[in-house]
Amino acid sequence: MADIIKTATRDAYGKALVELGDKYSNIRVLDADLAAATKTGMFKKAHPDKFYDCGIAESNMMGIAAGLSTAGFVVFASSFAMFAAGRAFEQVRNTICYPHLNVKIGATHAGISVGEDGASHQCCEDIALMRSIPNMTIINPADDIEAHAAVFAAYEMNGPCYMRFGRLAVPRLFDENYKFEIGKGVYLKEGTDVTIIATGLLVGPALEAAEALNNEGISAAVINMATIKPIDRDIIVDAANKTGCIVTAEEHNIIGGLGSAVAEVVCETKPVPVVRLGVNDEFGKSGPALELLDIFGLNAKGVIEKAKAAISLK
Amino acid sequence: MDIKLKKELMTVATNIRKSIIVGTYNAKSGHPGGSLSISDLLAYLYFVEMNVDAKNPKCEDRDRLVLSKGHAAPALYGVLAEKGFFPKEDIATLRKSDSYLQGHPNMTSVPGVDMSTGSLGQGISAACGMALGSKINGDKFRVYTILGDGELQEGQVWEAAMFAAAKKLDTLVAVVDNNNLQIDGTVEEVNSPYPIDEKFAAFGWNVINIDGHDFDEIEAAFEKARQTKGKPTAIIAKTVKGKGVSFMENQVGWHGTAPKGEEYEQAIKELDEFLANI
């Protein structure tokens, strides 16, 4: 296991944008003075004539993206999750989603794993915000392979899409043959006692947790839920039927994110215990990313505890 | 301006004003004051200035108009109906639950509406994005946006103003409907945006001050905007809120109130009299 490849999903975003720029003439990329950090700088270097820096003005950037999209372009607007979904929330709602425009939002630096910058920049509310807007599609990829595929899928679909990327380098989970489809959850492991539905950075720890649980004689299934909206209802119902309890795991507030989305489906279809692992409705803080993930319990140990709690509720 | 054209525009503008009264009266809600103040500007834009085709409302090369002050939708719907984008009789369905004529402009339901607006400060950004698209395609079309003077209190307007000048969006014209009134009072009382012209000039715009009800001045301003290269143009149009309906003129209370019974009849009577004297 010494050769595990670790890449931040934001790097895959930048790389995929460059390839889209090579392939299609109608792509345009916007940033708000964070091109080096969001990795759109890679695109800027490769396709300087297709890149526009809007400066530190995210609200205006979303409007520019909307207007530009009406002139026949597929526009990727990029910033940190905090500013893309937070500061520019209403512009995304009213000027992009309400008219169903073909704008893709590349939101990097999501979640606690931003690290040392601290709470002001650690957005754990973006999924909740974006999920509540009609017409919005939300993708939260788990590794660089999935992130790369998600960017291409976002280009190919028509309408608004919010892509959530991380700052932290994360282990590669999938190989080049991985097929990504918007709206489809995927079983990474079958099991009979509990299903762990994880998204983004928590998919790796979910797999680790399943292995550890297996060693204790607990059979845990793992689902990777990259698309938060539209949520894959079928796979959630299937999991509820098969294992009778569910754990959700995400690097996001437990309010309004994957956990909420799964619980909503379970309540309305096949009520079984759902236990949510996430940020417990509190702000983050400064520190190295990996340390913070441990402090907030967003690791395999956290998943294992929640899995046992879910089983005990059956 | 040629007198025949001027009379034609006066007729169009008065018909727009009538449709504002008819629409808001039937809806029992809406924003007549700030709609009446931009009726002359819209008449000129859609009947002289802009390249649009009611039979092909989504034509790629068409000029665009973004009504950043989206609450003036009754005026926009009025001019679009006059231009033939949809039947005039539909104006009476404004704001009704089975109508496509939403309270604020919706580009997905109303033919001829180029951007969904209503939340102030956002339309000008979308107009900048369109103008950028026009520039990429070799100045293919021109983009017009109309803002309220109260709307200038939104910070996003100035983000967009900075962007438009920085990217040299010279196919963009922003018209400020300077009727001096907003919901809570005069713009000075609430939070003064003055001097509006100097602010846009400081942001690097070509600035023109006009009387927003004088067709000669309106014509000269848009012609000058067309000749200006390398920077966007802001036309600061001094207007009268409620223009054309005597009891609504310069009255803050008519920002978001619909005329009832006798008020409706009085307004229509005044506008019909004006029409008869053109």
Coordinates of C-alpha atoms in Angstrom, one line a residue:
Chain A
M1 CA 0.0 0.0 0.0
A2 CA 3.1 2.2 -0.1
D3 CA 2.2 3.6 -3.5
I4 CA -1.2 5.1 -2.8
I5 CA -1.7 8.1 -5.1
K6 CA -3.0 11.1 -3.3
T7 CA -4.5 14.1 -5.2
A8 CA -6.8 16.9 -4.2
T9 CA -10.1 16.9 -6.1
R10 CA -9.5 20.6 -7.0
D11 CA -6.4 19.5 -9.0
A12 CA -8.6 17.1 -11.0
Y13 CA -11.0 20.0 -11.6
G14 CA -8.2 22.1 -13.1
K15 CA -6.9 19.3 -15.2
A16 CA -10.4 18.4 -16.5
L17 CA -11.1 22.0 -17.4
V18 CA -7.9 22.1 -19.5
E19 CA -9.0 19.0 -21.4
L20 CA -12.5 20.4 -21.9
G21 CA -10.8 23.5 -23.3
D22 CA -8.8 21.4 -25.7
K23 CA -11.9 19.6 -26.9
Y24 CA -14.6 22.2 -27.0
S25 CA -14.6 25.8 -28.2
N26 CA -17.6 27.0 -26.2
I27 CA -16.2 26.6 -22.7
R28 CA -15.4 29.7 -20.7
V29 CA -13.9 29.7 -17.1
L30 CA -14.4 32.4 -14.6
D31 CA -12.6 32.9 -11.3
A32 CA -12.7 35.5 -8.5
D33 CA -9.0 36.1 -7.8
L34 CA -8.4 32.5 -6.6
A35 CA -7.2 30.9 -9.8
A36 CA -4.0 29.5 -8.2
A37 CA -6.0 27.9 -5.3
T38 CA -9.1 26.7 -7.3
K39 CA -6.7 25.3 -9.9
T40 CA -8.4 27.2 -12.7
G41 CA -4.9 28.7 -13.1
M42 CA -4.1 25.6 -15.1
F43 CA -6.9 26.4 -17.5
K44 CA -5.8 30.1 -17.6
K45 CA -2.3 29.0 -18.7
A46 CA -3.5 26.6 -21.3
H47 CA -6.4 28.7 -22.7
P48 CA -5.8 32.3 -21.7
D49 CA -8.4 33.6 -24.3
K50 CA -11.1 31.5 -22.6
F51 CA -10.5 32.6 -19.0
Y52 CA -11.8 35.7 -17.3
D53 CA -10.8 36.9 -13.8
C54 CA -13.7 38.7 -12.2
G55 CA -11.7 39.9 -9.3
I56 CA -12.9 39.6 -5.7
A57 CA -16.5 39.9 -6.5
E58 CA -18.3 36.6 -6.4
S59 CA -21.8 37.9 -6.7
N60 CA -21.0 39.7 -9.9
M61 CA -19.1 36.7 -11.2
M62 CA -22.3 34.5 -10.9
G63 CA -24.2 37.1 -12.9
I64 CA -21.4 37.3 -15.5
A65 CA -21.6 33.5 -15.8
A66 CA -25.4 33.7 -16.3
G67 CA -25.2 36.3 -19.0
L68 CA -22.4 34.6 -20.8
S69 CA -24.2 31.3 -20.8
T70 CA -27.2 32.9 -22.6
A71 CA -24.7 33.8 -25.4
G72 CA -24.1 30.1 -26.1
F73 CA -21.2 29.3 -23.7
V74 CA -20.8 26.6 -21.1
V75 CA -19.5 28.6 -18.2
F76 CA -17.5 27.3 -15.2
A77 CA -17.5 29.8 -12.4
S78 CA -15.0 29.1 -9.6
S79 CA -14.3 30.1 -6.1
F80 CA -14.1 28.7 -2.6
A81 CA -17.3 26.9 -1.5
M82 CA -17.8 29.5 1.2
F83 CA -18.1 32.3 -1.4
A84 CA -19.6 30.4 -4.3
A85 CA -22.5 29.0 -2.3
G86 CA -22.4 31.4 0.7
R87 CA -21.8 34.9 -0.4
A88 CA -23.3 34.4 -3.9
F89 CA -26.2 32.2 -2.8
E90 CA -28.9 34.6 -4.0
Q91 CA -27.2 35.2 -7.3
V92 CA -27.0 31.5 -7.8
R93 CA -30.6 31.1 -6.9
N94 CA -32.1 34.0 -8.8
T95 CA -29.8 34.6 -11.8
I96 CA -28.6 31.0 -12.5
C97 CA -31.1 28.4 -11.2
Y98 CA -34.4 30.2 -11.6
P99 CA -33.8 30.7 -15.4
H100 CA -32.1 27.2 -15.5
L101 CA -29.0 28.5 -17.2
N102 CA -26.1 26.4 -18.2
V103 CA -23.6 27.5 -15.5
K104 CA -21.3 25.1 -13.7
I105 CA -20.0 26.1 -10.3
G106 CA -16.6 24.7 -9.3
A107 CA -16.5 25.2 -5.5
T108 CA -13.2 24.3 -4.0
H109 CA -11.9 24.3 -0.4
A110 CA -15.1 22.8 0.9
G111 CA -15.4 21.5 4.5
I112 CA -13.1 21.4 7.5
S113 CA -10.2 20.0 5.6
V114 CA -9.4 23.6 4.4
G115 CA -7.2 23.4 7.5
E116 CA -5.2 26.3 8.9
D117 CA -7.4 29.1 7.4
G118 CA -10.0 28.2 10.0
A119 CA -13.8 28.6 10.4
S120 CA -14.3 31.6 8.2
H121 CA -13.1 29.6 5.2
Q122 CA -14.3 26.1 6.2
C123 CA -17.7 25.9 4.5
C124 CA -19.8 23.1 5.9
E125 CA -23.2 24.6 4.8
D126 CA -22.8 24.6 1.0
I127 CA -24.6 21.4 0.3
A128 CA -27.6 22.4 2.4
L129 CA -27.7 25.8 0.7
M130 CA -27.4 24.5 -2.9
R131 CA -29.7 21.5 -2.2
S132 CA -32.6 23.8 -1.4
I133 CA -32.5 25.5 -4.8
P134 CA -34.8 24.1 -7.5
N135 CA -33.0 23.1 -10.8
M136 CA -29.6 22.6 -9.1
T137 CA -27.6 19.4 -9.5
I138 CA -24.9 18.8 -6.8
I139 CA -21.9 16.5 -7.2
N140 CA -19.4 15.8 -4.4
P141 CA -16.6 13.6 -5.8
A142 CA -14.6 11.2 -3.6
D143 CA -11.3 11.2 -5.4
D144 CA -9.5 12.7 -8.3
I145 CA -10.7 10.1 -10.8
E146 CA -14.3 10.8 -9.9
A147 CA -13.8 14.5 -9.8
H148 CA -12.4 14.5 -13.3
A149 CA -15.3 12.4 -14.6
A150 CA -17.8 14.7 -12.7
V151 CA -16.4 17.8 -14.5
F152 CA -17.0 16.2 -17.9
A153 CA -20.5 15.0 -16.9
A154 CA -21.3 18.5 -15.7
Y155 CA -20.2 19.9 -19.1
E156 CA -22.4 17.4 -20.9
M157 CA -25.6 18.0 -18.9
N158 CA -27.7 21.0 -19.5
G159 CA -28.4 23.3 -16.6
P160 CA -26.9 24.5 -13.4
C161 CA -24.5 22.2 -11.5
Y162 CA -22.6 22.7 -8.3
M163 CA -19.4 20.7 -8.0
R164 CA -17.8 20.4 -4.6
F165 CA -14.0 19.9 -4.4
G166 CA -11.5 19.7 -1.5
R167 CA -8.2 21.4 -0.8
L168 CA -6.6 18.3 0.8
A169 CA -4.9 15.6 -1.2
V170 CA -7.0 12.4 -0.8
P171 CA -6.2 8.8 -1.6
R172 CA -7.3 7.6 -5.1
L173 CA -10.1 5.1 -4.7
F174 CA -11.0 4.4 -8.3
D175 CA -9.2 3.3 -11.4
E176 CA -9.3 4.7 -14.9
N177 CA -12.2 2.4 -15.9
Y178 CA -14.5 3.9 -13.3
K179 CA -17.7 5.0 -14.9
F180 CA -19.4 8.0 -13.4
E181 CA -23.1 8.8 -13.9
I182 CA -24.9 11.8 -12.4
G183 CA -27.6 10.7 -10.0
K184 CA -26.3 7.2 -9.4
G185 CA -25.0 5.9 -6.1
V186 CA -22.6 3.0 -6.3
Y187 CA -22.0 0.0 -4.0
L188 CA -18.3 -0.2 -3.3
K189 CA -18.8 -3.1 -1.0
E190 CA -21.8 -5.4 -0.2
G191 CA -22.9 -6.2 3.3
T192 CA -25.8 -7.4 5.4
D193 CA -25.7 -5.7 8.9
V194 CA -25.4 -2.0 8.1
T195 CA -25.0 0.3 5.0
I196 CA -22.6 3.2 5.2
I197 CA -23.5 5.8 2.6
A198 CA -20.6 8.2 2.3
T199 CA -19.7 11.1 0.1
G200 CA -16.6 13.0 -0.9
L201 CA -13.7 12.8 1.5
L202 CA -15.5 10.4 3.8
V203 CA -15.7 7.6 1.2
G204 CA -12.2 6.4 2.0
P205 CA -12.7 6.3 5.8
A206 CA -16.0 4.5 5.1
L207 CA -14.2 1.7 3.3
E208 CA -11.6 1.5 6.1
A209 CA -14.4 1.3 8.6
A210 CA -16.2 -1.5 6.7
E211 CA -13.0 -3.5 6.7
A212 CA -12.5 -3.0 10.5
L213 CA -16.1 -3.8 11.2
N214 CA -15.8 -7.0 9.1
N215 CA -12.9 -8.1 11.4
E216 CA -15.3 -7.7 14.3
G217 CA -17.8 -9.9 12.6
I218 CA -20.1 -7.0 11.4
S219 CA -20.9 -7.0 7.7
A220 CA -21.1 -3.5 6.4
A221 CA -22.0 -2.3 2.9
V222 CA -20.6 0.9 1.5
I223 CA -22.2 3.2 -1.0
N224 CA -20.4 6.1 -2.6
M225 CA -23.0 8.8 -3.1
A226 CA -21.3 11.4 -5.3
T227 CA -24.4 13.0 -6.5
I228 CA -26.3 14.7 -3.6
K229 CA -29.0 16.0 -5.9
P230 CA -30.8 14.5 -7.5
I231 CA -30.3 11.8 -4.8
D232 CA -30.4 8.2 -5.9
R233 CA -33.6 7.1 -4.1
D234 CA -33.5 3.5 -5.4
I235 CA -30.1 2.6 -3.9
I236 CA -31.1 4.1 -0.6
V237 CA -34.3 2.1 -0.5
D238 CA -32.3 -1.0 -1.5
A239 CA -29.9 -0.4 1.3
A240 CA -32.6 0.1 3.9
N241 CA -34.3 -3.2 2.7
K242 CA -31.0 -5.2 2.7
T243 CA -29.4 -4.0 6.0
G244 CA -32.2 -2.4 8.0
C245 CA -30.1 0.5 9.2
I246 CA -27.9 3.2 7.6
V247 CA -25.0 5.4 8.5
T248 CA -24.3 8.6 6.5
A249 CA -20.8 10.1 6.4
E250 CA -19.9 13.5 5.0
E251 CA -17.6 16.5 5.6
H252 CA -20.5 18.9 6.0
N253 CA -22.9 20.0 8.7
I254 CA -25.2 17.1 9.7
I255 CA -28.0 19.5 9.0
G256 CA -29.0 19.7 5.4
G257 CA -26.4 17.6 3.7
L258 CA -26.2 14.0 2.6
G259 CA -27.5 12.8 6.0
S260 CA -30.6 14.8 5.6
A261 CA -31.1 13.8 2.0
V262 CA -30.8 10.1 2.9
A263 CA -33.0 10.4 6.0
E264 CA -35.7 12.2 3.9
V265 CA -35.9 9.3 1.5
V266 CA -35.7 6.6 4.2
C267 CA -38.6 8.3 6.2
E268 CA -40.8 8.4 3.2
T269 CA -40.1 4.9 1.8
K270 CA -38.6 2.4 4.2
P271 CA -38.2 3.8 7.7
V272 CA -35.1 2.3 9.3
P273 CA -32.6 3.8 11.7
V274 CA -30.3 6.4 10.1
V275 CA -27.4 7.7 12.0
R276 CA -25.5 10.7 10.6
L277 CA -21.8 11.4 10.8
G278 CA -20.8 14.9 9.9
V279 CA -19.9 18.2 11.5
N280 CA -22.2 18.6 14.5
D281 CA -23.7 22.0 13.8
E282 CA -20.6 23.8 14.9
F283 CA -17.9 26.0 13.3
G284 CA -14.5 24.6 12.4
K285 CA -11.2 26.0 13.6
S286 CA -7.6 26.3 12.5
G287 CA -5.2 23.4 12.4
P288 CA -3.7 20.9 10.0
A289 CA -6.4 19.2 7.9
L290 CA -5.8 15.7 9.0
E291 CA -5.7 16.7 12.7
L292 CA -9.0 18.6 12.3
L293 CA -10.7 15.6 10.7
D294 CA -9.7 13.5 13.7
I295 CA -10.8 16.2 16.1
F296 CA -14.2 16.4 14.5
G297 CA -14.5 12.6 14.3
L298 CA -14.6 12.6 10.5
N299 CA -12.6 9.4 10.1
A300 CA -12.9 5.6 10.1
K301 CA -13.2 5.5 13.9
G302 CA -16.1 7.9 13.7
V303 CA -17.8 5.8 11.0
I304 CA -17.4 2.6 13.1
E305 CA -19.0 4.2 16.2
K306 CA -21.9 5.4 14.1
A307 CA -22.3 2.0 12.5
K308 CA -22.5 0.3 15.8
A309 CA -25.0 3.0 17.0
A310 CA -27.2 2.4 14.0
I311 CA -27.1 -1.4 14.5
S312 CA -28.1 -1.0 18.1
L313 CA -31.2 1.0 17.0
K314 CA -32.5 -1.8 14.8
Chain B
M1 CA -35.9 63.8 -34.3
D2 CA -38.3 63.5 -37.2
I3 CA -41.8 64.6 -36.0
K4 CA -43.6 61.6 -37.5
L5 CA -41.2 59.3 -35.6
K6 CA -41.6 61.3 -32.4
K7 CA -45.4 61.1 -32.6
E8 CA -45.2 57.3 -33.2
L9 CA -42.9 56.9 -30.2
M10 CA -45.3 59.1 -28.1
T11 CA -48.1 56.8 -29.1
V12 CA -46.2 53.6 -28.3
A13 CA -45.1 55.0 -24.9
T14 CA -48.7 56.0 -24.0
N15 CA -49.9 52.6 -25.0
I16 CA -47.2 51.1 -22.7
R17 CA -48.5 53.3 -20.0
K18 CA -52.0 52.2 -20.6
S19 CA -51.0 48.6 -20.3
I20 CA -49.2 49.3 -17.1
I21 CA -52.4 50.6 -15.7
V22 CA -54.5 47.8 -17.1
G23 CA -52.1 45.1 -15.8
T24 CA -51.6 46.4 -12.3
Y25 CA -55.4 47.2 -12.0
N26 CA -56.4 43.7 -12.9
A27 CA -53.6 42.2 -10.8
K28 CA -54.6 44.4 -7.9
S29 CA -50.8 44.7 -7.3
G30 CA -47.6 45.6 -9.0
H31 CA -45.4 48.6 -9.5
P32 CA -46.9 51.4 -11.7
G33 CA -44.7 54.3 -10.6
G34 CA -41.3 53.0 -11.8
S35 CA -42.9 51.4 -14.8
L36 CA -44.4 54.7 -16.0
S37 CA -41.1 56.5 -15.6
I38 CA -39.3 54.2 -18.1
S39 CA -42.0 53.9 -20.7
D40 CA -40.5 56.5 -23.1
L41 CA -37.1 54.9 -22.8
L42 CA -38.5 51.5 -23.6
A43 CA -40.5 52.8 -26.5
Y44 CA -37.3 54.2 -28.1
L45 CA -35.2 51.1 -27.3
Y46 CA -37.6 48.6 -28.8
F47 CA -39.0 50.7 -31.7
V48 CA -35.8 52.5 -32.8
E49 CA -32.6 51.4 -31.1
M50 CA -32.7 47.6 -30.7
N51 CA -32.4 44.9 -33.3
V52 CA -35.1 42.5 -32.2
D53 CA -37.6 40.3 -34.0
A54 CA -40.9 39.3 -32.3
K55 CA -41.2 36.3 -34.7
N56 CA -37.8 35.0 -33.6
P57 CA -37.4 36.1 -30.0
K58 CA -34.3 33.9 -29.3
C59 CA -32.4 34.9 -32.5
E60 CA -28.7 34.7 -31.6
D61 CA -27.8 38.0 -33.1
R62 CA -30.5 40.0 -31.5
D63 CA -29.8 42.9 -29.2
R64 CA -30.6 42.2 -25.5
L65 CA -32.3 44.1 -22.8
V66 CA -32.0 43.2 -19.1
L67 CA -34.5 45.0 -16.9
S68 CA -32.3 45.1 -13.8
K69 CA -35.1 47.0 -12.0
G70 CA -37.3 44.0 -12.6
H71 CA -40.3 45.4 -10.7
A72 CA -40.9 47.5 -13.7
A73 CA -42.0 44.4 -15.5
P74 CA -45.4 45.9 -16.5
A75 CA -43.5 48.4 -18.7
L76 CA -41.4 45.7 -20.3
Y77 CA -44.5 43.5 -20.9
G78 CA -46.2 46.6 -22.3
V79 CA -43.5 47.3 -24.9
L80 CA -43.1 43.6 -25.8
A81 CA -46.8 43.4 -26.4
E82 CA -46.7 46.6 -28.5
K83 CA -43.9 45.0 -30.5
G84 CA -45.9 41.8 -31.1
F85 CA -44.0 39.3 -28.9
F86 CA -47.3 38.2 -27.4
P87 CA -51.0 39.3 -27.6
K88 CA -51.9 42.6 -26.0
E89 CA -55.0 41.1 -24.3
D90 CA -52.7 38.9 -22.2
I91 CA -51.6 42.0 -20.3
A92 CA -54.7 41.8 -18.2
T93 CA -53.5 38.4 -16.9
L94 CA -50.4 40.0 -15.2
R95 CA -49.5 38.3 -11.9
K96 CA -52.4 35.8 -12.1
S97 CA -51.7 32.2 -11.1
D98 CA -52.5 30.9 -14.5
S99 CA -50.5 33.5 -16.4
Y100 CA -47.1 33.4 -18.0
L101 CA -46.7 37.1 -17.1
Q102 CA -44.9 36.7 -13.8
G103 CA -44.8 39.6 -11.3
H104 CA -41.1 40.0 -12.2
P105 CA -39.6 39.2 -15.6
N106 CA -39.1 35.4 -16.3
M107 CA -37.0 34.6 -19.4
T108 CA -38.3 31.0 -19.4
S109 CA -42.0 31.9 -19.7
V110 CA -42.2 35.3 -21.4
P111 CA -41.3 35.7 -25.1
G112 CA -38.8 38.5 -25.5
V113 CA -37.5 38.6 -22.0
D114 CA -33.8 38.2 -22.1
M115 CA -33.0 37.7 -18.4
S116 CA -35.0 36.8 -15.3
T117 CA -34.7 39.6 -12.9
G118 CA -36.3 41.1 -9.8
S119 CA -33.7 40.9 -7.1
L120 CA -32.0 44.3 -7.5
G121 CA -28.4 44.7 -8.4
Q122 CA -28.2 41.4 -10.3
G123 CA -29.4 42.3 -13.8
I124 CA -26.5 44.5 -14.6
S125 CA -24.1 41.6 -13.9
A126 CA -25.9 39.4 -16.3
A127 CA -25.9 42.2 -18.9
C128 CA -22.1 42.4 -18.5
G129 CA -21.9 38.6 -19.1
M130 CA -24.0 39.0 -22.3
A131 CA -21.8 41.9 -23.4
L132 CA -18.7 39.8 -22.8
G133 CA -20.4 37.1 -25.0
S134 CA -21.0 39.7 -27.7
K135 CA -17.4 40.8 -27.6
I136 CA -16.1 37.2 -27.8
N137 CA -18.1 36.9 -31.0
G138 CA -16.9 40.1 -32.5
D139 CA -19.4 42.6 -31.1
K140 CA -22.2 40.6 -32.5
F141 CA -25.0 42.4 -30.6
R142 CA -25.6 45.2 -28.2
V143 CA -26.8 44.9 -24.6
Y144 CA -29.0 47.3 -22.7
T145 CA -29.8 47.3 -19.1
I146 CA -32.1 49.6 -17.1
L147 CA -31.4 50.2 -13.4
G148 CA -33.3 52.1 -10.8
D149 CA -31.6 54.9 -8.9
G150 CA -32.4 53.3 -5.6
E151 CA -31.0 50.1 -7.0
L152 CA -27.6 51.8 -7.1
Q153 CA -27.5 51.2 -3.4
E154 CA -26.8 47.5 -4.1
G155 CA -23.0 46.9 -3.9
Q156 CA -23.2 44.4 -6.8
V157 CA -24.0 47.2 -9.2
W158 CA -20.5 48.7 -8.6
E159 CA -18.9 45.2 -8.9
A160 CA -20.4 45.0 -12.3
A161 CA -19.6 48.6 -13.2
M162 CA -15.9 47.9 -12.4
F163 CA -16.0 44.7 -14.4
A164 CA -17.6 46.3 -17.5
A165 CA -15.0 49.1 -17.7
A166 CA -12.1 46.7 -17.0
K167 CA -13.2 44.4 -19.8
K168 CA -13.9 47.4 -22.1
L169 CA -17.5 46.2 -22.7
D170 CA -18.4 49.0 -25.2
T171 CA -21.5 47.2 -26.5
L172 CA -23.1 47.7 -23.1
V173 CA -25.4 50.6 -22.2
A174 CA -26.7 51.0 -18.7
V175 CA -29.6 53.4 -18.3
V176 CA -30.3 54.7 -14.8
D177 CA -34.0 55.6 -14.3
N178 CA -33.3 58.6 -12.0
N179 CA -36.9 59.2 -10.8
N180 CA -35.5 60.1 -7.3
L181 CA -38.0 57.9 -5.4
Q182 CA -37.7 54.5 -3.8
I183 CA -40.1 52.6 -1.4
D184 CA -39.0 54.4 1.8
G185 CA -38.8 57.9 0.4
T186 CA -36.5 60.0 -1.8
V187 CA -33.2 58.4 -2.7
E188 CA -31.4 61.2 -0.8
E189 CA -33.5 60.5 2.4
V190 CA -32.8 56.8 2.2
N191 CA -29.2 56.5 1.2
S192 CA -28.0 58.9 -1.5
P193 CA -26.4 57.5 -4.6
Y194 CA -25.6 61.0 -5.9
P195 CA -23.7 62.2 -7.8
I196 CA -24.6 59.2 -10.1
D197 CA -22.9 60.5 -13.2
E198 CA -19.6 61.2 -11.4
K199 CA -19.6 57.8 -9.8
F200 CA -20.0 56.0 -13.2
A201 CA -17.4 58.3 -14.7
A202 CA -15.0 57.4 -11.9
F203 CA -15.5 53.8 -12.7
G204 CA -14.4 54.4 -16.2
W205 CA -17.7 54.7 -18.0
N206 CA -18.8 57.1 -20.8
V207 CA -21.5 59.1 -19.1
I208 CA -24.5 61.0 -20.6
N209 CA -27.1 63.0 -18.7
I210 CA -30.5 63.3 -20.3
D211 CA -34.2 64.0 -19.7
G212 CA -35.6 60.5 -19.9
H213 CA -38.9 61.8 -21.4
D214 CA -37.3 63.8 -24.2
F215 CA -37.1 61.7 -27.3
D216 CA -34.5 64.0 -28.9
E217 CA -32.2 63.7 -26.0
I218 CA -32.9 59.9 -25.8
E219 CA -32.0 59.5 -29.4
A220 CA -28.8 61.6 -29.1
A221 CA -27.7 59.7 -26.1
F222 CA -28.0 56.2 -27.7
E223 CA -26.3 57.4 -30.9
K224 CA -23.4 58.8 -28.8
A225 CA -23.2 55.4 -27.0
R226 CA -23.0 53.6 -30.3
Q227 CA -20.0 55.7 -31.3
T228 CA -18.2 55.2 -28.0
K229 CA -15.5 52.6 -28.2
G230 CA -13.4 51.0 -25.5
K231 CA -15.8 51.7 -22.6
P232 CA -19.4 51.1 -21.6
T233 CA -21.9 53.9 -21.5
A234 CA -24.1 55.0 -18.7
I235 CA -27.1 57.1 -19.5
I236 CA -28.4 58.9 -16.5
A237 CA -32.0 59.6 -17.4
K238 CA -33.8 62.2 -15.2
T239 CA -37.4 60.9 -15.1
V240 CA -40.7 61.5 -13.3
K241 CA -42.0 58.5 -11.3
G242 CA -45.6 57.9 -12.3
K243 CA -45.1 59.9 -15.5
G244 CA -48.3 60.4 -17.5
V245 CA -50.8 59.9 -14.8
S246 CA -51.3 63.2 -12.9
F247 CA -52.0 61.8 -9.5
M248 CA -49.2 59.3 -9.6
E249 CA -46.4 61.7 -10.7
N250 CA -43.7 62.2 -8.1
Q251 CA -45.7 60.4 -5.5
V252 CA -43.7 57.8 -3.5
G253 CA -46.9 55.9 -2.6
W254 CA -47.4 54.7 -6.2
H255 CA -44.2 52.7 -6.1
G256 CA -45.9 49.4 -5.4
T257 CA -49.6 50.2 -5.3
A258 CA -52.2 49.3 -8.0
P259 CA -54.9 51.7 -9.0
K260 CA -58.4 50.9 -8.0
G261 CA -61.8 51.6 -9.5
E262 CA -62.0 55.4 -10.0
E263 CA -58.2 55.7 -10.0
Y264 CA -58.0 53.2 -12.9
E265 CA -60.7 55.1 -14.8
Q266 CA -59.1 58.5 -14.2
A267 CA -55.7 57.2 -15.3
I268 CA -57.0 55.6 -18.5
K269 CA -59.0 58.8 -19.3
E270 CA -55.9 60.9 -18.9
L271 CA -53.8 58.6 -21.1
D272 CA -56.5 58.4 -23.8
E273 CA -56.7 62.2 -23.8
F274 CA -53.0 62.4 -24.3
L275 CA -53.2 59.9 -27.2
A276 CA -56.0 61.9 -28.8
N277 CA -53.8 65.0 -28.7
I278 CA -50.6 63.5 -30.2

